Tab-separated table of C-alpha atoms in Angstrom:
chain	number	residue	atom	x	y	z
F	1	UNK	CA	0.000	0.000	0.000
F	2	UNK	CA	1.086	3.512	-0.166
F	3	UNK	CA	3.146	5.361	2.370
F	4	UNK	CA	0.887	8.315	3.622
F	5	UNK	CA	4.528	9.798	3.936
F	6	UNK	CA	4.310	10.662	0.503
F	7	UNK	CA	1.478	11.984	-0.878
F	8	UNK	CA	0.484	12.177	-4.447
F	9	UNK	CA	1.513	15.819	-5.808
F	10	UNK	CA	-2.172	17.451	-6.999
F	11	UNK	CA	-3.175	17.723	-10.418
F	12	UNK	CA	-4.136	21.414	-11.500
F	13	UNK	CA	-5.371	22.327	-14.606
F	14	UNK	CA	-3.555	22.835	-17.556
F	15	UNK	CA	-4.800	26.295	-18.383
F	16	UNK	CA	-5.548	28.063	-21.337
F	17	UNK	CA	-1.841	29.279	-21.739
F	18	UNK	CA	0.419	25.936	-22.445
F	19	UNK	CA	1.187	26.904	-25.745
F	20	UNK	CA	4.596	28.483	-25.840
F	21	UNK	CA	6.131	25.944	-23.515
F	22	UNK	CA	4.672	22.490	-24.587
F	23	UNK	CA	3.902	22.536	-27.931
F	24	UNK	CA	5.891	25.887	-28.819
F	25	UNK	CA	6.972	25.984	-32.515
F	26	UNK	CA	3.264	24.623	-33.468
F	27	UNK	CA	2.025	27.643	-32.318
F	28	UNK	CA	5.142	29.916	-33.532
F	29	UNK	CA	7.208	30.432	-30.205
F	30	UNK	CA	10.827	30.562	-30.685
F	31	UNK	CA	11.690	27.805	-28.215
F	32	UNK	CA	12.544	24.150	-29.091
F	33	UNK	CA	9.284	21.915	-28.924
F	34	UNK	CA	9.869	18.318	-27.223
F	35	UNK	CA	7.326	16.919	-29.463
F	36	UNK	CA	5.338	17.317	-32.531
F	37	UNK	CA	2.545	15.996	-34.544
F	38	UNK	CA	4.762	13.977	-36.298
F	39	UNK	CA	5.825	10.556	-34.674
F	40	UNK	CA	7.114	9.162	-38.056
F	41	UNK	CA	8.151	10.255	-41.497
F	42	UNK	CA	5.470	10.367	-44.140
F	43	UNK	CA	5.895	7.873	-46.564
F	44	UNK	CA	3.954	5.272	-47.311
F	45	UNK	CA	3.045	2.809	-44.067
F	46	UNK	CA	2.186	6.402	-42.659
F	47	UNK	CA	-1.344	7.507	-41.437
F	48	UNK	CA	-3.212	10.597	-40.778
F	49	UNK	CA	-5.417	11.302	-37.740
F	50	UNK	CA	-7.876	13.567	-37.221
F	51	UNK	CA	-10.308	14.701	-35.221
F	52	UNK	CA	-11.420	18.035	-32.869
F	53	UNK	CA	-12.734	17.324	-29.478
F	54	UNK	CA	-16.381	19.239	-28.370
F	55	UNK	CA	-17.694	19.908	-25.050
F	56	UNK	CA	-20.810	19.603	-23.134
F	57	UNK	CA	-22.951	21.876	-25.333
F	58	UNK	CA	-21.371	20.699	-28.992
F	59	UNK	CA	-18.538	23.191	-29.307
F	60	UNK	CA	-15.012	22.768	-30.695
F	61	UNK	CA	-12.941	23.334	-27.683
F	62	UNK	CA	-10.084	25.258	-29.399
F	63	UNK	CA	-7.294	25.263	-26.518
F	64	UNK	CA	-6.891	21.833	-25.807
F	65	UNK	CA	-3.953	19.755	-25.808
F	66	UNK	CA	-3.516	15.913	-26.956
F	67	UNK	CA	-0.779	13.532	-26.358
F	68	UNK	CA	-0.297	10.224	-28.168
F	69	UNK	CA	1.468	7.561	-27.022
F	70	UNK	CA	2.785	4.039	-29.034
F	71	UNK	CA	4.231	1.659	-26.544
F	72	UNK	CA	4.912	-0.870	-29.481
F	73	UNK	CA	6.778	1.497	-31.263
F	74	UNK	CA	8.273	4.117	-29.040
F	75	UNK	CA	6.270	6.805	-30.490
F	76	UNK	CA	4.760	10.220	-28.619
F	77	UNK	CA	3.245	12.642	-30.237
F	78	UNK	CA	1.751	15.937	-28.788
F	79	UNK	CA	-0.260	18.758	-30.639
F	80	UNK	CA	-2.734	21.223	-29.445
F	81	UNK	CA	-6.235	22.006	-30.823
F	82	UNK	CA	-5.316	26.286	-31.750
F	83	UNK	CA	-3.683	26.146	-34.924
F	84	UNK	CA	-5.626	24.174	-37.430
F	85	UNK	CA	-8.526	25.750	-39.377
F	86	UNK	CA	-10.902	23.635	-37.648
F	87	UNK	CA	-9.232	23.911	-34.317
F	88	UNK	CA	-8.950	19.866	-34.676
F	89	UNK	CA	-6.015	18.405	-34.219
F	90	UNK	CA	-3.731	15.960	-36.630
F	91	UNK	CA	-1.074	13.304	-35.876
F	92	UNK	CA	1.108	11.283	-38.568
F	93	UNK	CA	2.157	8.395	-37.563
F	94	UNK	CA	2.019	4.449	-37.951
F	95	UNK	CA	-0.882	1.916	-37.108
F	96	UNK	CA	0.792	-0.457	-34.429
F	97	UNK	CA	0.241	-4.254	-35.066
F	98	UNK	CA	-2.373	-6.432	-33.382
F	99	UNK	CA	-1.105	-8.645	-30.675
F	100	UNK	CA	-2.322	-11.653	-29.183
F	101	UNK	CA	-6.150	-10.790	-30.919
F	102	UNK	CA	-6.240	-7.232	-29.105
F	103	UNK	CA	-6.117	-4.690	-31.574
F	104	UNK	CA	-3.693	-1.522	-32.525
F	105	UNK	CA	-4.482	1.111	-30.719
F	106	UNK	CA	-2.380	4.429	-29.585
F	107	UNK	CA	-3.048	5.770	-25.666
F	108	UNK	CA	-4.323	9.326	-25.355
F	109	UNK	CA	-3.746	11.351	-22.554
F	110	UNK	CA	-5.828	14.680	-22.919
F	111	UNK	CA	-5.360	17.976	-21.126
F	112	UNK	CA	-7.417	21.537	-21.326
F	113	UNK	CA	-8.456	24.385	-19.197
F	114	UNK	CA	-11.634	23.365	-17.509
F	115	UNK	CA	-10.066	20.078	-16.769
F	116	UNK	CA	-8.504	19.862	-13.099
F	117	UNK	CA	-6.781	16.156	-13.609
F	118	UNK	CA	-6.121	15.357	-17.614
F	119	UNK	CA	-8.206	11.918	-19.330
F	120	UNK	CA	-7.107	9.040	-21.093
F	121	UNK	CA	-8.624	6.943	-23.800
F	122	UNK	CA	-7.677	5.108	-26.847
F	123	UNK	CA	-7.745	5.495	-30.699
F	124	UNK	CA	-8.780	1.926	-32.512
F	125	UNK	CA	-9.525	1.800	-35.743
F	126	UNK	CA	-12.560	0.799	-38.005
F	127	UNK	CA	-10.881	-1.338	-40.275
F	128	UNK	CA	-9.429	-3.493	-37.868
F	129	UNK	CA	-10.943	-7.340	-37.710
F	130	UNK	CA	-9.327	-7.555	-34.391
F	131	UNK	CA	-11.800	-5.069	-32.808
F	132	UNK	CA	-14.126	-7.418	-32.780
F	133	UNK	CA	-12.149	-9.599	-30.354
F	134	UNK	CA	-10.088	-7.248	-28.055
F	135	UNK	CA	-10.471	-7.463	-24.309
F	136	UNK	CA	-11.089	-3.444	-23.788
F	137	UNK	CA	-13.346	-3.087	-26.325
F	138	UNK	CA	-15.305	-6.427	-25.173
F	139	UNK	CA	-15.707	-4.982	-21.629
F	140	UNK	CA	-17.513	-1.833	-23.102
F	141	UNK	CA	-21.108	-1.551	-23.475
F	142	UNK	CA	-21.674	-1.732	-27.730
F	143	UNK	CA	-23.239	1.922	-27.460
F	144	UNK	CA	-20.313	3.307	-26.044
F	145	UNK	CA	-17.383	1.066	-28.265
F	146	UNK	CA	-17.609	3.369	-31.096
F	147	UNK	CA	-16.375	6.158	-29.153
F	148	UNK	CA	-13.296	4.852	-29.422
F	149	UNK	CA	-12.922	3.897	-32.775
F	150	UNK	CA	-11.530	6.469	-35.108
F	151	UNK	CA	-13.456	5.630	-38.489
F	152	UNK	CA	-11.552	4.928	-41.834
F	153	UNK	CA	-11.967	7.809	-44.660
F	154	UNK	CA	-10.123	8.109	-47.770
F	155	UNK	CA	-6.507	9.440	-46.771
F	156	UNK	CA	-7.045	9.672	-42.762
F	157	UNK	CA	-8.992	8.286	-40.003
F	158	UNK	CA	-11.472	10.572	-37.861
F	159	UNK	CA	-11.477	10.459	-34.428
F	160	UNK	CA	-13.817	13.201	-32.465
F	161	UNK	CA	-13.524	13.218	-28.638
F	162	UNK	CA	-16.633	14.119	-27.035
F	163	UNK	CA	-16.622	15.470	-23.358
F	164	UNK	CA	-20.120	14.854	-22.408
F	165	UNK	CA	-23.005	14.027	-23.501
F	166	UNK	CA	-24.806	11.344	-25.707
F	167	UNK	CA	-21.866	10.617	-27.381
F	168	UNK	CA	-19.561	11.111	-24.669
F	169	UNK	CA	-16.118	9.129	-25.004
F	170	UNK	CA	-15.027	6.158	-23.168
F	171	UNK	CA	-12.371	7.809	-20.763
F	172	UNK	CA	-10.382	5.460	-18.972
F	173	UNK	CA	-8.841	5.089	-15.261
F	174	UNK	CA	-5.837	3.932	-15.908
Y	1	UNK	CA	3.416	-14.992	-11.870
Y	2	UNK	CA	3.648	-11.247	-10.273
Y	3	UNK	CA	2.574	-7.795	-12.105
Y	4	UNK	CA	3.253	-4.637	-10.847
Y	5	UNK	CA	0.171	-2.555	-10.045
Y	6	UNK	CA	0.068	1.510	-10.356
Y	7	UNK	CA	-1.693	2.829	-7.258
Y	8	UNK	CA	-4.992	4.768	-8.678
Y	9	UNK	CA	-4.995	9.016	-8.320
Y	10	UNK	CA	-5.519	9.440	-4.743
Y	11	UNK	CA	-8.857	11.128	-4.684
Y	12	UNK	CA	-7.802	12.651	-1.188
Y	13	UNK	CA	-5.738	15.380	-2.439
Y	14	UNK	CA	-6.773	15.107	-6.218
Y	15	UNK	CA	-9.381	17.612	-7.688
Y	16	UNK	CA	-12.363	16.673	-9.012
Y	17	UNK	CA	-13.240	16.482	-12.257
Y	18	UNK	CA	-15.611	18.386	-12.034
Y	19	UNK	CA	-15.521	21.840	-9.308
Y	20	UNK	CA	-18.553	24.206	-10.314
Y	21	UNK	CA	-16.796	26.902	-9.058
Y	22	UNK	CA	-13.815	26.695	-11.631
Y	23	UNK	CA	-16.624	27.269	-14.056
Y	24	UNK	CA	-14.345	26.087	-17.068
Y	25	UNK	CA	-15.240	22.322	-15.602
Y	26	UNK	CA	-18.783	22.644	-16.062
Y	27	UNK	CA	-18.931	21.389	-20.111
Y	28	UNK	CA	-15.585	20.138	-20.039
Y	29	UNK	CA	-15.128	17.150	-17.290
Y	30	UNK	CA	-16.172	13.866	-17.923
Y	31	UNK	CA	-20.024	13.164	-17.011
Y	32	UNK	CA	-19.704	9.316	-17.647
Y	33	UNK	CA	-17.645	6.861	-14.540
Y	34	UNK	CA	-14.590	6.282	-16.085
Y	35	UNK	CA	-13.389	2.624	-17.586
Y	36	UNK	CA	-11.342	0.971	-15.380
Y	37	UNK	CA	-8.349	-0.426	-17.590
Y	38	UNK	CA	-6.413	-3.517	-16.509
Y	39	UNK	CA	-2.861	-2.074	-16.666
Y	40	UNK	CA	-1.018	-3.930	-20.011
Y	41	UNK	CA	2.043	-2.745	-21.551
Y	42	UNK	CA	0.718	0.392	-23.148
Y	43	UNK	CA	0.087	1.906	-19.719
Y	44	UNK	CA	2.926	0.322	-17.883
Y	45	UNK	CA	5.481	2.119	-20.584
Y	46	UNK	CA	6.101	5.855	-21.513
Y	47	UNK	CA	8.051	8.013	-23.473
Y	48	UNK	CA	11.460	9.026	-22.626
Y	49	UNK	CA	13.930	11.795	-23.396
Y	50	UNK	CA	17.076	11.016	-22.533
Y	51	UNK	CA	17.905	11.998	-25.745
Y	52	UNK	CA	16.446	14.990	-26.006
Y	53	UNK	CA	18.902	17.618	-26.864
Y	54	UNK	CA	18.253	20.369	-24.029
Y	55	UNK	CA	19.519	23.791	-24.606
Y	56	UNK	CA	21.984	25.405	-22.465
Y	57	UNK	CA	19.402	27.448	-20.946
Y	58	UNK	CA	16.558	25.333	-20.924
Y	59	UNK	CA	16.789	25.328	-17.179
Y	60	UNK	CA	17.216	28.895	-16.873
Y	61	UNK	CA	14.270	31.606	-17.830
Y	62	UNK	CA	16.442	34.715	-16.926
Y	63	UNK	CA	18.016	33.853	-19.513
Y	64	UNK	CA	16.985	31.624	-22.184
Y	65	UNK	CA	14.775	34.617	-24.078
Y	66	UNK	CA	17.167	37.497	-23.629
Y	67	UNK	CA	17.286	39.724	-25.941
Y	68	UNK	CA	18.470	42.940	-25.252
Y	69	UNK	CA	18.935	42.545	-21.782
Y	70	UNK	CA	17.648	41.258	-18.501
Y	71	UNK	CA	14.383	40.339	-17.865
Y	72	UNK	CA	12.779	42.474	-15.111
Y	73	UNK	CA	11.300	40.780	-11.894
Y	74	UNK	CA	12.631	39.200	-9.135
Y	75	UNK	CA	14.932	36.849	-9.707
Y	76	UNK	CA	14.146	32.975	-8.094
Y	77	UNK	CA	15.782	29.574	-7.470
Y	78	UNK	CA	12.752	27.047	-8.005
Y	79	UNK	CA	14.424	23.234	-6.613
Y	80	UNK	CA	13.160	20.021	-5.189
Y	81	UNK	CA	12.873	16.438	-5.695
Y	82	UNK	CA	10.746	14.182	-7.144
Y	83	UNK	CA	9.739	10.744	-5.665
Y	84	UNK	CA	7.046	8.033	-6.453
Y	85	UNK	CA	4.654	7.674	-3.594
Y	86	UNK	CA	7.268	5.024	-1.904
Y	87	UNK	CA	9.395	7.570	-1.339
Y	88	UNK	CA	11.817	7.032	-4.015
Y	89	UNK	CA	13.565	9.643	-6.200
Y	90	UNK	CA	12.987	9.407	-9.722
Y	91	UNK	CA	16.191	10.016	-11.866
Y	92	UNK	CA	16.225	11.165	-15.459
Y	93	UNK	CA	12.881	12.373	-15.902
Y	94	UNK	CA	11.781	14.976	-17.861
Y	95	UNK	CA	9.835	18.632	-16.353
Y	96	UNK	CA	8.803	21.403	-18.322
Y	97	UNK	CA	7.350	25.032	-16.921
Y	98	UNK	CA	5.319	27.621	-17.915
Y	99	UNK	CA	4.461	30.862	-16.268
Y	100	UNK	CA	3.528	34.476	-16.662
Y	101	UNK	CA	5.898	37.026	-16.324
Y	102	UNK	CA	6.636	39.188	-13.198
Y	103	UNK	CA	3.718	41.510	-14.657
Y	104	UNK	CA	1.384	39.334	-14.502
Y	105	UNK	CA	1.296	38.813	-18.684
Y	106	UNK	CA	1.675	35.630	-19.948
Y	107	UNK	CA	3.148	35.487	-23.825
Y	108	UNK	CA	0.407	33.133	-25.196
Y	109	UNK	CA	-1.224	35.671	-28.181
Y	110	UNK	CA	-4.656	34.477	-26.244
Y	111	UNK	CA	-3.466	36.702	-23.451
Y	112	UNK	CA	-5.434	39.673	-23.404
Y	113	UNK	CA	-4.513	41.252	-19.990
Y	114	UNK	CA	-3.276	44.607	-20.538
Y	115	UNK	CA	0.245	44.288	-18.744
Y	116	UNK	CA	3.170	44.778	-20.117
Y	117	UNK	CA	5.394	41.614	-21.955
Y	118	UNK	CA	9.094	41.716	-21.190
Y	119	UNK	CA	10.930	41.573	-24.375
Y	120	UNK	CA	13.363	39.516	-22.876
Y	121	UNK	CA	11.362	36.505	-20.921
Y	122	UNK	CA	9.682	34.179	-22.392
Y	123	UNK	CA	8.449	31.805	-19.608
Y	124	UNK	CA	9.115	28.707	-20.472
Y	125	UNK	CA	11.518	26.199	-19.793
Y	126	UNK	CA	12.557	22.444	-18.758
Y	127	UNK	CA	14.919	20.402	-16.843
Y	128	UNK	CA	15.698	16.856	-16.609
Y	129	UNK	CA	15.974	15.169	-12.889
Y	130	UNK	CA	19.279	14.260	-11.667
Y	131	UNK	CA	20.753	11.140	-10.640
Y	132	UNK	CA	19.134	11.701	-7.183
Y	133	UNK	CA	16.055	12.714	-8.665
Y	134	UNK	CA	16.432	16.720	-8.264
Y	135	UNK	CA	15.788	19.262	-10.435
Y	136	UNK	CA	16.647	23.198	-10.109
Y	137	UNK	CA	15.443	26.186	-12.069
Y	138	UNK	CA	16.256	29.760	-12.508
Y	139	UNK	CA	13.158	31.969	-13.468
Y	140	UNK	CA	11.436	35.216	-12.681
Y	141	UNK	CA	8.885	35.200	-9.706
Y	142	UNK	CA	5.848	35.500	-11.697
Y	143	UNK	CA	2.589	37.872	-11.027
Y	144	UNK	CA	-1.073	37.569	-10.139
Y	145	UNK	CA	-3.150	38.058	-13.439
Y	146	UNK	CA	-6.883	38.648	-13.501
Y	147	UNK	CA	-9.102	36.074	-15.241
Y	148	UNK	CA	-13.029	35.717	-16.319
Y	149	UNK	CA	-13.981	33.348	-13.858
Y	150	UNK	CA	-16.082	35.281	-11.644
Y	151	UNK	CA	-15.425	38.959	-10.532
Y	152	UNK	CA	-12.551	40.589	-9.868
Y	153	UNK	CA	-11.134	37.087	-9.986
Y	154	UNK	CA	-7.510	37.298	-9.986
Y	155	UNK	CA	-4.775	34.352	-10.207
Y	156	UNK	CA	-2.396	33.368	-7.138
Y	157	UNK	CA	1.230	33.404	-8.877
Y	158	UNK	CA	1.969	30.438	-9.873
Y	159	UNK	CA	4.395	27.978	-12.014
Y	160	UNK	CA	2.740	25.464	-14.415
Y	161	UNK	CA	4.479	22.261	-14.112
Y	162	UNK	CA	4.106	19.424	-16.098
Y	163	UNK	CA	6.028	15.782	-15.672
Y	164	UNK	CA	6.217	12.437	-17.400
Y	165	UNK	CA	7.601	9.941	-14.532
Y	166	UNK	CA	8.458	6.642	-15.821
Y	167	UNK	CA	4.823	5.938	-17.498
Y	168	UNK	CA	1.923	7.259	-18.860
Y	169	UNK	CA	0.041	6.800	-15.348
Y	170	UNK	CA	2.275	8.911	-13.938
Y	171	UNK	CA	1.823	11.894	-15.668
Y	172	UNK	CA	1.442	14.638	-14.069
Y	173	UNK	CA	0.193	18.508	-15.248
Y	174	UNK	CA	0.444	20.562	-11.833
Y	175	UNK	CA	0.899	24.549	-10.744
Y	176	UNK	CA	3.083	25.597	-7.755
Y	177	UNK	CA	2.058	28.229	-5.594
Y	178	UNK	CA	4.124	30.284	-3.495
Y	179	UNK	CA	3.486	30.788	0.318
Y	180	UNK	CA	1.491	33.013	1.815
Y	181	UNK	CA	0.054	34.506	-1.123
Y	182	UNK	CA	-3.209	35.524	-0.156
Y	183	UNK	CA	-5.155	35.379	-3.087
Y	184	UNK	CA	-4.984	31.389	-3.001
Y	185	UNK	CA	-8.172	31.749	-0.235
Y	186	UNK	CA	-10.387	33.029	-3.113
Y	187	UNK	CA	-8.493	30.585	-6.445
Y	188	UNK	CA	-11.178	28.526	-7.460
Y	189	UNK	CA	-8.868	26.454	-8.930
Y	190	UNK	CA	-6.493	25.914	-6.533
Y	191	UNK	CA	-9.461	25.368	-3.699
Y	192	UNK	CA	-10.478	22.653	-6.126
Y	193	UNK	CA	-8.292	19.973	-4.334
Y	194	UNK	CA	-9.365	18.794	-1.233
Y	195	UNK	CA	-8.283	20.534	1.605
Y	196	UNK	CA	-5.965	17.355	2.244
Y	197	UNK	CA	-3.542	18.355	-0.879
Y	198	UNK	CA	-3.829	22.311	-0.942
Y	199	UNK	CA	-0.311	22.593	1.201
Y	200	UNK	CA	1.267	19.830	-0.852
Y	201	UNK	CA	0.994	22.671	-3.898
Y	202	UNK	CA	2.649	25.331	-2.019
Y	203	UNK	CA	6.241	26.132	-1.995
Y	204	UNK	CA	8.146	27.410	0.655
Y	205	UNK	CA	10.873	29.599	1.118
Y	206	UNK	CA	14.284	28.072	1.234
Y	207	UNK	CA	16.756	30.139	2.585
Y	208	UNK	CA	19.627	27.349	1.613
Y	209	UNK	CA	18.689	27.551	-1.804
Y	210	UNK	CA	18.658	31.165	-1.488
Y	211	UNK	CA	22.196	32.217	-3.709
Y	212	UNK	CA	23.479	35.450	-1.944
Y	213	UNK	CA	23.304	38.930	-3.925
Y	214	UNK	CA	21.308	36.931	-6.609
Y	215	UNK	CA	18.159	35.267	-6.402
Y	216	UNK	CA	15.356	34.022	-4.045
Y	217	UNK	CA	15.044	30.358	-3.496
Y	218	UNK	CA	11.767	28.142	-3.270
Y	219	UNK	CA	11.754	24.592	-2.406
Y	220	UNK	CA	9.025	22.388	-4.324
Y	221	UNK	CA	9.055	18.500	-4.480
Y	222	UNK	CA	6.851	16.290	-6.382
Y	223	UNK	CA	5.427	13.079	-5.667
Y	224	UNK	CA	4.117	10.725	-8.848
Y	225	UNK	CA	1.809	8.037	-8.559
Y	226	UNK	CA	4.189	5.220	-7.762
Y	227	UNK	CA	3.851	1.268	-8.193
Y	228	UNK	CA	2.798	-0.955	-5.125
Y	229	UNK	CA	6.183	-2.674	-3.783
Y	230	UNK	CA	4.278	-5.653	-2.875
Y	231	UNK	CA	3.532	-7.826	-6.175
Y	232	UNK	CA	0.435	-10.144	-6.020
Y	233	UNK	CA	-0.270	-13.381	-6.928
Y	234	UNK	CA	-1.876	-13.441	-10.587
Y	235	UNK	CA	-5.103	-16.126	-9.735
């Protein structure tokens, strides 16, 4: 069990402000960014992810800030949801494999003002057979599965986080 | 067969989600229980930058933006530890900080508050832990800035903080305070965590760290959500 001797540090908020020190040259600061949007070079085993994240009443939340993580292949991304037109966001990077019948998937960890600790969920992908038999999906309710499944278009996958609401996303604890 | 389990946020000294009074958190937490994840290898790994090529004066905000001269403000040592929850230090991890400057104005083109930038801070900057696990900035003390929350809401001064640890669990997006600043009574934000955690977000004054003729020092250490010692039985 834990020591009470040491205490978990709180979680504040993120703020509205993160731009110039975590994801600086996105947004134009002249400091060197520890991450970017790109986890691999584009070429041809590369995909495209997109998606812009809404809150409780269906609006684009324009200052938030995603992280992507790929355990198989040592990849993290971060990008935050100011600079594109649509205030989405967009990662490049590769589809991991499936293993032992779970499916690829890439951990999120999202952060925004309005959020006091940050979420995490999952990207999977619609054109995965292996979907169909993965343990995390499997323990979630059908209506809710889809939430987490960033759907296959013509030259990138779409992948909306919803806050709240009907269509909220599956957020894990973790 | 043993597995090593991450202790879950400690809800006694973690906000939240959501905290009416912040009123940011009212569209924007989670409505829905969260999904309880069996930890696999995606959670139980997390990126690391030991190669990350840090710049001279990442560390250092006096003077990683300078551009024709110093910034103004007064001048601060910002130095701790940080430990998983068994008390351990945690070597070679990355930390990265934001802030406003000592105005009050935060560089972010959002920023509307009419007080003055300072050509030559930026407010931003990052450090990896040492061997032991410590870490030590140089910055700028920064100011109290007014926000829309409610009125004549104005932020404590604070230092955003943000932390990887040795997995994705252990993340950890925080804001240090400084003691005995008496705006933090009326911070919705920072009266958001229970009132078991406040003092674990405060700073305080460090007159060791304090470097003569120079600069200030504050004394801040960081606990991450840290892996049960005792592995169990897999049934």
């Amino acid at each position: 069990m834990s020591n009470n001797m040491y205490k978990q540090t709180p979680s504040q908020t993120v703020g509205p402000y993160f731009a110039y020190g975590l994801t600086s040259e996105q947004y134009l600061y002249d400091f060197k960014s520890l991450a970017n949007n790109e986890l691999v070079s584009i070429d041809d085993d590369s995909i495209t992810i997109r998606g812009r994240v809404f809150d409780g009443e269906g609006n684009v939340i324009p200052d938030a800030m995603l992280e992507i993580w790929d355990n198989q292949n040592n990849l993290f991304g971060r990008f935050g949801t100011g600079t594109e037109k649509d205030k989405g966001f967009v990662f490049k990077t590769k589809k991991p494999q499936s293993i032992a019948g779970n499916a690829p998937c890439l951990s999120v960890i999202l952060f925004m003002r309005g959020q006091l600790i940050h979420s995490y969920t999952r990207i999977y992908f619609s054109d995965e057979v292996t979907n169909a038999t993965d343990e995390v999906l499997n323990q979630i309710d059908n209506d809710r599965r889809r939430t987490l499944i960033a759907q296959k278009k013509d030259n990138y996958y779409l992948f909306d986080i919803h806050m709240q609401g009907d269509s909220e996303t599956v957020f894990f604890d973790i | 067969m043993s597995q090593l389990i991450y202790n879950p946020f400690d809800m006694e000294v973690h906000p939240p989600r959501l905290s009416p009074d912040y009123k940011s958190t009212i569209l924007r937490a989670p409505t829905k229980p969260l999904v309880l994840l069996k930890q696999s290898l995606a959670e139980l790994s997390g990126p690391v930058f030991g190669d990350f090529n840090l710049g001279e004066f990442d560390h250092d905000l006096t003077k990683n933006s300078i551009k024709n001269g110093e910034p103004l403000g007064e001048r601060i040592v910002v130095h701790g530890t940080v430990f998983n929850e068994n008390g351990q230090p945690i070597p070679h991890t990355l930390i990265e900080i934001w802030q406003a400057n000592s105005c009050g104005r935060y560089v972010h083109k959002v920023d509307q508050h009419d007080a003055p930038l300072d050509p030559n801070f930026l407010g931003a900057g990052r450090c990896m832990t040492d061997e032991n696990g410590n870490y030590k900035f140089y910055t700028i003390k920064p100011g109290a800035y007014p926000w829309g929350n409610h009125y004549n809401a104005w932020r404590p001064n604070h230092i955003h903080f943000s932390l990887f640890g040795a997995n994705i669990t252990n993340r950890l997006v925080t804001q240090m305070y400084f003691p005995g600043d008496p705006l933090l009574q009326h911070d919705p934000i920072f009266l958001a965590v229970p009132p078991k955690g406040r003092d674990l977000l405060i700073s305080r004054f460090d007159l060791e760290a304090t470097e003569p003729d120079f600069a200030l020092g504050y004394r801040f250490d960081f606990v991450l959500r840290g892996h049960n010692a005792t592995p169990f039985e897999k049934i």
